[in-house]
Structure formats: structure tokens, C-alpha cells
PDB file of C-alpha atoms in Angstrom:
ATOM      1  CA  HIS A  29      -5.650  -6.326  20.392  1.00  0.00           C
ATOM      2  CA  VAL A  30      -9.120  -6.097  21.917  1.00  0.00           C
ATOM      3  CA  PHE A  31     -10.701  -2.767  22.734  1.00  0.00           C
ATOM      4  CA  GLY A  32     -13.664  -2.924  25.075  1.00  0.00           C
ATOM      5  CA  TYR A  33     -15.885  -0.564  26.982  1.00  0.00           C
ATOM      6  CA  ALA A  34     -19.127  -0.698  28.943  1.00  0.00           C
ATOM      7  CA  ARG A  35     -21.907   1.805  28.348  1.00  0.00           C
ATOM      8  CA  LEU A  36     -24.581   2.285  31.003  1.00  0.00           C
ATOM      9  CA  SER A  37     -27.969   3.889  30.398  1.00  0.00           C
ATOM     10  CA  GLY A  38     -31.381   3.819  32.015  1.00  0.00           C
ATOM     11  CA  GLU A  39     -32.208   0.768  29.895  1.00  0.00           C
ATOM     12  CA  GLY A  40     -29.203  -1.320  30.971  1.00  0.00           C
ATOM     13  CA  ARG A  41     -25.568  -1.913  30.157  1.00  0.00           C
ATOM     14  CA  VAL A  42     -23.893  -2.711  26.831  1.00  0.00           C
ATOM     15  CA  LEU A  43     -20.423  -4.258  26.750  1.00  0.00           C
ATOM     16  CA  ALA A  44     -18.711  -3.524  23.418  1.00  0.00           C
ATOM     17  CA  LEU A  45     -15.731  -5.688  22.429  1.00  0.00           C
ATOM     18  CA  CYS A  46     -13.739  -5.087  19.225  1.00  0.00           C
ATOM     19  CA  ASN A  47     -10.844  -7.203  17.980  1.00  0.00           C
ATOM     20  CA  PHE A  48      -8.447  -5.046  15.949  1.00  0.00           C
ATOM     21  CA  SER A  49      -6.071  -7.933  15.261  1.00  0.00           C
ATOM     22  CA  GLU A  50      -5.523 -10.363  12.376  1.00  0.00           C
ATOM     23  CA  GLN A  51      -5.490 -13.127  15.016  1.00  0.00           C
ATOM     24  CA  GLU A  52      -8.190 -14.604  17.234  1.00  0.00           C
ATOM     25  CA  GLN A  53      -8.178 -12.930  20.635  1.00  0.00           C
ATOM     26  CA  ALA A  54      -9.514 -14.232  23.941  1.00  0.00           C
ATOM     27  CA  VAL A  55     -11.209 -12.176  26.632  1.00  0.00           C
ATOM     28  CA  ALA A  56     -11.282 -13.810  30.059  1.00  0.00           C
ATOM     29  CA  ALA A  57     -14.799 -14.774  31.114  1.00  0.00           C
ATOM     30  CA  ASN A  58     -14.360 -12.989  34.447  1.00  0.00           C
ATOM     31  CA  THR A  59     -13.454  -9.755  32.654  1.00  0.00           C
ATOM     32  CA  ALA A  60     -16.572  -9.916  30.507  1.00  0.00           C
ATOM     33  CA  ARG A  61     -18.819 -10.878  33.438  1.00  0.00           C
ATOM     34  CA  ALA A  62     -17.422  -8.127  35.675  1.00  0.00           C
ATOM     35  CA  ASN A  63     -18.158  -5.489  33.047  1.00  0.00           C
ATOM     36  CA  GLY A  64     -21.455  -6.908  31.844  1.00  0.00           C
ATOM     37  CA  LEU A  65     -22.820  -8.203  35.153  1.00  0.00           C
ATOM     38  CA  SER A  66     -24.132 -11.483  33.744  1.00  0.00           C
ATOM     39  CA  TYR A  67     -23.174 -15.048  32.903  1.00  0.00           C
ATOM     40  CA  THR A  68     -25.319 -15.062  29.769  1.00  0.00           C
ATOM     41  CA  PHE A  69     -25.214 -12.367  27.098  1.00  0.00           C
ATOM     42  CA  HIS A  70     -27.079 -11.566  23.907  1.00  0.00           C
ATOM     43  CA  ASP A  71     -24.908 -10.219  21.067  1.00  0.00           C
ATOM     44  CA  LEU A  72     -26.790  -7.363  19.392  1.00  0.00           C
ATOM     45  CA  VAL A  73     -24.592  -7.662  16.276  1.00  0.00           C
ATOM     46  CA  SER A  74     -24.971 -11.390  15.516  1.00  0.00           C
ATOM     47  CA  GLY A  75     -28.194 -12.128  17.393  1.00  0.00           C
ATOM     48  CA  GLU A  76     -26.519 -15.023  19.226  1.00  0.00           C
ATOM     49  CA  THR A  77     -26.900 -15.835  22.908  1.00  0.00           C
ATOM     50  CA  ILE A  78     -23.559 -16.512  24.594  1.00  0.00           C
ATOM     51  CA  ALA A  79     -23.025 -18.359  27.891  1.00  0.00           C
ATOM     52  CA  LEU A  80     -19.686 -17.441  29.463  1.00  0.00           C
ATOM     53  CA  ALA A  81     -18.157 -20.462  31.140  1.00  0.00           C
ATOM     54  CA  ASP A  82     -14.700 -20.052  29.593  1.00  0.00           C
ATOM     55  CA  ALA A  83     -12.888 -17.285  27.750  1.00  0.00           C
ATOM     56  CA  LEU A  84     -14.766 -15.460  25.029  1.00  0.00           C
ATOM     57  CA  THR A  85     -12.926 -15.774  21.699  1.00  0.00           C
ATOM     58  CA  LEU A  86     -13.246 -13.082  19.062  1.00  0.00           C
ATOM     59  CA  ALA A  87     -12.382 -13.879  15.453  1.00  0.00           C
ATOM     60  CA  PRO A  88     -10.033 -11.538  13.579  1.00  0.00           C
ATOM     61  CA  TYR A  89     -11.638  -8.071  13.303  1.00  0.00           C
ATOM     62  CA  GLN A  90     -14.843  -9.290  14.999  1.00  0.00           C
ATOM     63  CA  HIS A  91     -16.885  -6.977  17.178  1.00  0.00           C
ATOM     64  CA  MET A  92     -19.652  -7.715  19.670  1.00  0.00           C
ATOM     65  CA  TRP A  93     -22.193  -5.585  21.504  1.00  0.00           C
ATOM     66  CA  LEU A  94     -23.224  -7.647  24.506  1.00  0.00           C
ATOM     67  CA  VAL A  95     -26.227  -7.125  26.761  1.00  0.00           C
ATOM     68  CA  ALA A  96     -27.366  -9.279  29.672  1.00  0.00           C
ATOM     69  CA  ALA A  97     -29.736 -11.977  28.435  1.00  0.00           C
TER      70      ALA A  97
END
């Protein structure tokens, strides 16, 4: 089960995704892009840059805070 929300401020948009499952969960790339308005994101939690060509897979209990890169 993935819980996600987008937060908008004067500095930009953050897309938060949280996997509350013991299993890997996939979020469709179009869903993430539509809510984050970008094809490339920077994860504020891990420091990684993520290019969304396919589905975004979250490990069990993983969370991400994504901003447009």
C-alpha cells in the first residue's frame, strides 16, 4: 500500500511517497510525473536522482520525498 501526496509551496513542489507494505510496490511513472511535473526527480531522503521512464518501485516500508531535478 503506497500513500502519496504532493505539497506545493512558493519554493516548488514535493511529492511524498510512502510504502506501508512488507512487499515492493510500484507507482506508475505517469502518476509520479503528473503529480511532480517532471521526468527527473531528486529524492531528498536518499540524495539520489531518479529518471522516470518506467514505474517507480519502492522497497518494503521505503519512503521518498521527490522534487523536480
